[in-house]
Amino acid sequence: CLVLSSPPPRLSSSLSLPAPSPSFSLRVLTVPPSVHASANATVPFLEYHAKNVGIRRARGLFTLVTNPDTLLSPSIITFLASRSLSPTRFYRARRRELLRPPPAHLNGRPLALLQHIESLPEEAFEPPVSDPPRLTSDGRRVRFMWELDLDASGDFVLMSTQAWHSLRGGVEDGDNVHHDTRLLCAAAARGLTQTTLPSPHYGGYHLPHGRGER
């Protein structure tokens, strides 16, 4: 399910969408600009207004929420295809950060782009995060919050569709500040166990972009 939101969508006109098949179908949903305008937004793009549209309409037993600036890695696709998911867990996978945008001639060519990225030397990426961010609160340690892996927390969140609905998706307000962190804390508070997929199961490659260009 591909959700297009404010600013006015241009992505659908540049995509070559695959034909429906028994194993794959793609729906393109458009959030009208009036939704963005009514939220008194302080950012160009309201992330969870768009994500919740897709979550509400998800048809599978599990739903992965990700962003258009993240190119999923082959190892993640292989993991998803293994169907080894548990409804009592929510899954996270860290991303690799490209230091520079890929060549422009690879735009719109995801397989060629992926091959290019995977051929890059280690120096083309930011160093991996060895100790992910943790939450503390005025010296009061809250166990489940302290133990959560919050590194780039919104780029890869996978859990059962039922769990997404029980959480009522992500927070919808006029900005995107800490919404991902709050979502993971809410999932843990409901008794779900976080699983961070180990290397080489990176959630994907994060493509550099300017503010509001996701």
Short mmCIF file of C-alpha atoms in Angstrom, two decimals:
data_model
loop_
_atom_site.label_atom_id
_atom_site.label_comp_id
_atom_site.label_asym_id
_atom_site.label_seq_id
_atom_site.Cartn_x
_atom_site.Cartn_y
_atom_site.Cartn_z
CA CYS A 1 0.00 0.00 0.00
CA LEU A 2 1.60 3.29 -1.14
CA VAL A 3 0.25 6.42 0.56
CA LEU A 4 0.79 9.80 -1.09
CA SER A 5 0.27 12.92 0.99
CA SER A 6 1.06 16.64 1.14
CA PRO A 7 2.82 18.34 -0.56
CA PRO A 8 0.72 17.52 -3.65
CA PRO A 9 1.81 14.05 -4.81
CA ARG A 10 3.99 13.70 -7.89
CA LEU A 11 5.35 10.24 -7.16
CA SER A 12 2.51 8.25 -8.73
CA SER A 13 3.11 9.79 -12.15
CA SER A 14 6.78 8.72 -12.13
CA LEU A 15 6.27 5.12 -10.99
CA SER A 16 6.12 2.05 -13.19
CA LEU A 17 3.62 0.02 -11.19
CA PRO A 18 3.74 -3.78 -11.51
CA ALA A 19 0.72 -5.66 -12.77
CA PRO A 20 -1.38 -7.39 -10.09
CA SER A 21 -0.50 -11.03 -9.43
CA PRO A 22 -1.65 -13.74 -6.99
CA SER A 23 1.35 -12.98 -4.76
CA PHE A 24 1.44 -9.18 -5.00
CA SER A 25 -0.92 -6.26 -5.39
CA LEU A 26 -0.33 -2.55 -4.90
CA ARG A 27 -2.85 0.09 -3.90
CA VAL A 28 -2.05 3.79 -4.22
CA LEU A 29 -3.90 5.99 -1.71
CA THR A 30 -3.88 9.79 -1.83
CA VAL A 31 -4.42 11.98 1.24
CA PRO A 32 -6.01 15.27 0.07
CA PRO A 33 -4.15 18.53 0.85
CA SER A 34 -7.14 19.61 2.99
CA VAL A 35 -6.07 17.11 5.68
CA HIS A 36 -2.64 18.70 5.89
CA ALA A 37 -4.18 22.19 5.98
CA SER A 38 -6.63 21.31 8.77
CA ALA A 39 -3.88 20.03 11.08
CA ASN A 40 -2.14 23.43 11.47
CA ALA A 41 1.05 21.68 10.46
CA THR A 42 4.47 23.09 11.36
CA VAL A 43 6.28 20.69 8.98
CA PRO A 44 5.94 20.13 5.20
CA PHE A 45 4.88 16.50 5.59
CA LEU A 46 2.74 14.92 8.33
CA GLU A 47 4.25 11.49 8.62
CA TYR A 48 1.71 9.60 10.72
CA HIS A 49 -1.35 11.13 9.11
CA ALA A 50 -0.16 9.37 5.96
CA LYS A 51 1.06 6.18 7.66
CA ASN A 52 -2.20 5.72 9.54
CA VAL A 53 -4.10 5.81 6.26
CA GLY A 54 -2.14 2.76 5.13
CA ILE A 55 -2.32 1.01 8.51
CA ARG A 56 -6.12 1.31 8.64
CA ARG A 57 -6.43 -0.26 5.20
CA ALA A 58 -3.80 -2.99 5.56
CA ARG A 59 -5.13 -6.43 4.60
CA GLY A 60 -2.31 -8.68 5.76
CA LEU A 61 -1.77 -10.29 9.15
CA PHE A 62 1.34 -8.13 9.66
CA THR A 63 2.04 -4.56 8.60
CA LEU A 64 5.44 -2.97 7.99
CA VAL A 65 5.54 0.82 8.18
CA THR A 66 8.46 2.49 6.45
CA ASN A 67 9.39 5.69 4.59
CA PRO A 68 9.96 6.52 0.92
CA ASP A 69 13.54 7.65 1.63
CA THR A 70 14.46 4.12 2.77
CA LEU A 71 15.42 1.45 0.24
CA LEU A 72 14.75 -1.96 1.79
CA SER A 73 17.67 -4.38 1.72
CA PRO A 74 17.52 -7.87 0.13
CA SER A 75 18.19 -9.50 3.50
CA ILE A 76 15.07 -7.85 4.91
CA ILE A 77 12.95 -9.04 1.98
CA THR A 78 14.28 -12.57 2.56
CA PHE A 79 13.43 -12.32 6.26
CA LEU A 80 9.88 -11.15 5.50
CA ALA A 81 9.43 -13.98 2.99
CA SER A 82 10.36 -16.52 5.67
CA ARG A 83 7.04 -15.79 7.45
CA SER A 84 8.67 -16.30 10.85
CA LEU A 85 6.90 -13.41 12.60
CA SER A 86 5.25 -13.52 16.02
CA PRO A 87 2.11 -11.52 16.92
CA THR A 88 3.55 -10.93 20.41
CA ARG A 89 6.55 -9.00 19.05
CA PHE A 90 7.27 -5.80 17.18
CA TYR A 91 10.28 -5.74 14.91
CA ARG A 92 12.89 -3.08 14.30
CA ALA A 93 15.80 -2.98 11.87
CA ARG A 94 18.46 -0.31 11.71
CA ARG A 95 19.36 1.51 8.52
CA ARG A 96 22.60 2.39 6.79
CA GLU A 97 23.09 6.11 6.19
CA LEU A 98 24.51 7.14 2.82
CA LEU A 99 26.77 10.16 3.15
CA ARG A 100 26.03 11.44 -0.37
CA PRO A 101 23.04 11.14 -2.71
CA PRO A 102 23.37 8.42 -5.36
CA PRO A 103 23.86 9.42 -9.04
CA ALA A 104 20.81 11.07 -10.58
CA HIS A 105 20.68 8.61 -13.50
CA LEU A 106 19.64 5.90 -11.02
CA ASN A 107 16.43 7.72 -10.07
CA GLY A 108 13.43 5.54 -10.82
CA ARG A 109 15.59 2.42 -11.18
CA PRO A 110 15.39 0.73 -7.76
CA LEU A 111 17.23 -2.49 -8.68
CA ALA A 112 20.11 -0.60 -10.31
CA LEU A 113 20.16 1.79 -7.36
CA LEU A 114 20.33 -1.11 -4.91
CA GLN A 115 23.17 -2.74 -6.84
CA HIS A 116 25.05 0.57 -6.84
CA ILE A 117 24.61 1.06 -3.09
CA GLU A 118 25.68 -2.47 -2.24
CA SER A 119 28.85 -2.04 -4.30
CA LEU A 120 29.92 1.07 -2.34
CA PRO A 121 32.86 0.90 0.10
CA GLU A 122 32.28 1.22 3.82
CA GLU A 123 33.51 4.82 3.67
CA ALA A 124 30.37 5.78 1.73
CA PHE A 125 28.23 5.23 4.85
CA GLU A 126 28.04 6.78 8.27
CA PRO A 127 29.59 4.53 10.94
CA PRO A 128 27.06 2.06 12.38
CA VAL A 129 25.46 2.98 15.69
CA SER A 130 27.08 0.76 18.31
CA ASP A 131 24.96 1.94 21.25
CA PRO A 132 21.47 3.02 20.15
CA PRO A 133 19.70 5.93 21.85
CA ARG A 134 17.95 5.09 25.11
CA LEU A 135 15.29 6.92 27.06
CA THR A 136 15.84 8.23 30.59
CA SER A 137 13.60 10.45 32.69
CA ASP A 138 15.08 12.61 35.46
CA GLY A 139 17.02 9.72 36.92
CA ARG A 140 13.91 7.54 37.15
CA ARG A 141 14.61 4.38 35.18
CA VAL A 142 11.60 2.86 33.45
CA ARG A 143 12.68 -0.63 32.47
CA PHE A 144 10.88 -1.19 29.18
CA MET A 145 11.67 2.32 27.92
CA TRP A 146 15.33 2.02 28.89
CA GLU A 147 15.75 -1.20 26.94
CA LEU A 148 14.15 -0.08 23.68
CA ASP A 149 16.26 0.36 20.56
CA LEU A 150 15.21 3.77 19.26
CA ASP A 151 17.76 4.29 16.49
CA ALA A 152 15.97 5.78 13.44
CA SER A 153 12.87 4.33 15.01
CA GLY A 154 10.32 5.33 12.37
CA ASP A 155 12.01 3.90 9.31
CA PHE A 156 11.17 0.27 10.06
CA VAL A 157 8.38 -0.78 12.42
CA LEU A 158 6.76 -4.17 11.83
CA MET A 159 4.03 -5.76 13.95
CA SER A 160 0.73 -7.57 13.57
CA THR A 161 -2.02 -5.53 11.98
CA GLN A 162 -4.14 -6.26 15.04
CA ALA A 163 -1.46 -4.71 17.26
CA TRP A 164 -1.34 -1.61 15.06
CA HIS A 165 -5.10 -1.22 15.44
CA SER A 166 -4.97 -1.75 19.21
CA LEU A 167 -2.41 1.08 19.40
CA ARG A 168 -4.59 3.22 17.09
CA GLY A 169 -1.56 3.83 14.89
CA GLY A 170 0.74 6.77 15.41
CA VAL A 171 0.07 10.19 16.91
CA GLU A 172 -1.60 12.68 14.57
CA ASP A 173 -0.84 16.31 15.34
CA GLY A 174 0.86 19.25 13.61
CA ASP A 175 4.46 18.00 13.73
CA ASN A 176 6.53 14.81 13.66
CA VAL A 177 8.52 15.22 16.89
CA HIS A 178 9.18 11.96 18.79
CA HIS A 179 6.10 10.27 17.34
CA ASP A 180 8.13 7.16 16.53
CA THR A 181 9.56 6.99 20.04
CA ARG A 182 6.10 7.35 21.58
CA LEU A 183 4.79 4.60 19.32
CA LEU A 184 7.48 2.11 20.36
CA CYS A 185 6.94 2.92 24.04
CA ALA A 186 3.19 2.36 23.63
CA ALA A 187 3.81 -1.01 21.95
CA ALA A 188 6.12 -2.10 24.78
CA ALA A 189 3.67 -0.87 27.41
CA ARG A 190 1.00 -3.12 25.89
CA GLY A 191 3.24 -6.12 26.47
CA LEU A 192 4.77 -6.56 23.03
CA THR A 193 8.44 -7.55 22.96
CA GLN A 194 10.80 -5.60 20.75
CA THR A 195 13.05 -7.56 18.41
CA THR A 196 15.85 -5.67 16.66
CA LEU A 197 16.98 -7.69 13.67
CA PRO A 198 20.74 -8.24 13.80
CA SER A 199 23.20 -7.40 11.03
CA PRO A 200 23.11 -8.10 8.14
CA HIS A 201 19.36 -7.56 8.44
CA TYR A 202 19.53 -3.80 8.00
CA GLY A 203 16.12 -2.27 7.50
CA GLY A 204 17.48 -0.58 4.44
CA TYR A 205 19.55 2.25 3.10
CA HIS A 206 18.60 5.80 3.98
CA LEU A 207 18.87 8.11 0.97
CA PRO A 208 20.03 11.67 1.75
CA HIS A 209 17.51 14.43 1.05
CA GLY A 210 16.60 17.95 2.04
CA ARG A 211 13.95 18.90 4.58
CA GLY A 212 10.45 17.98 3.40
CA GLU A 213 11.69 16.01 0.36
CA ARG A 214 10.78 12.52 1.54
#
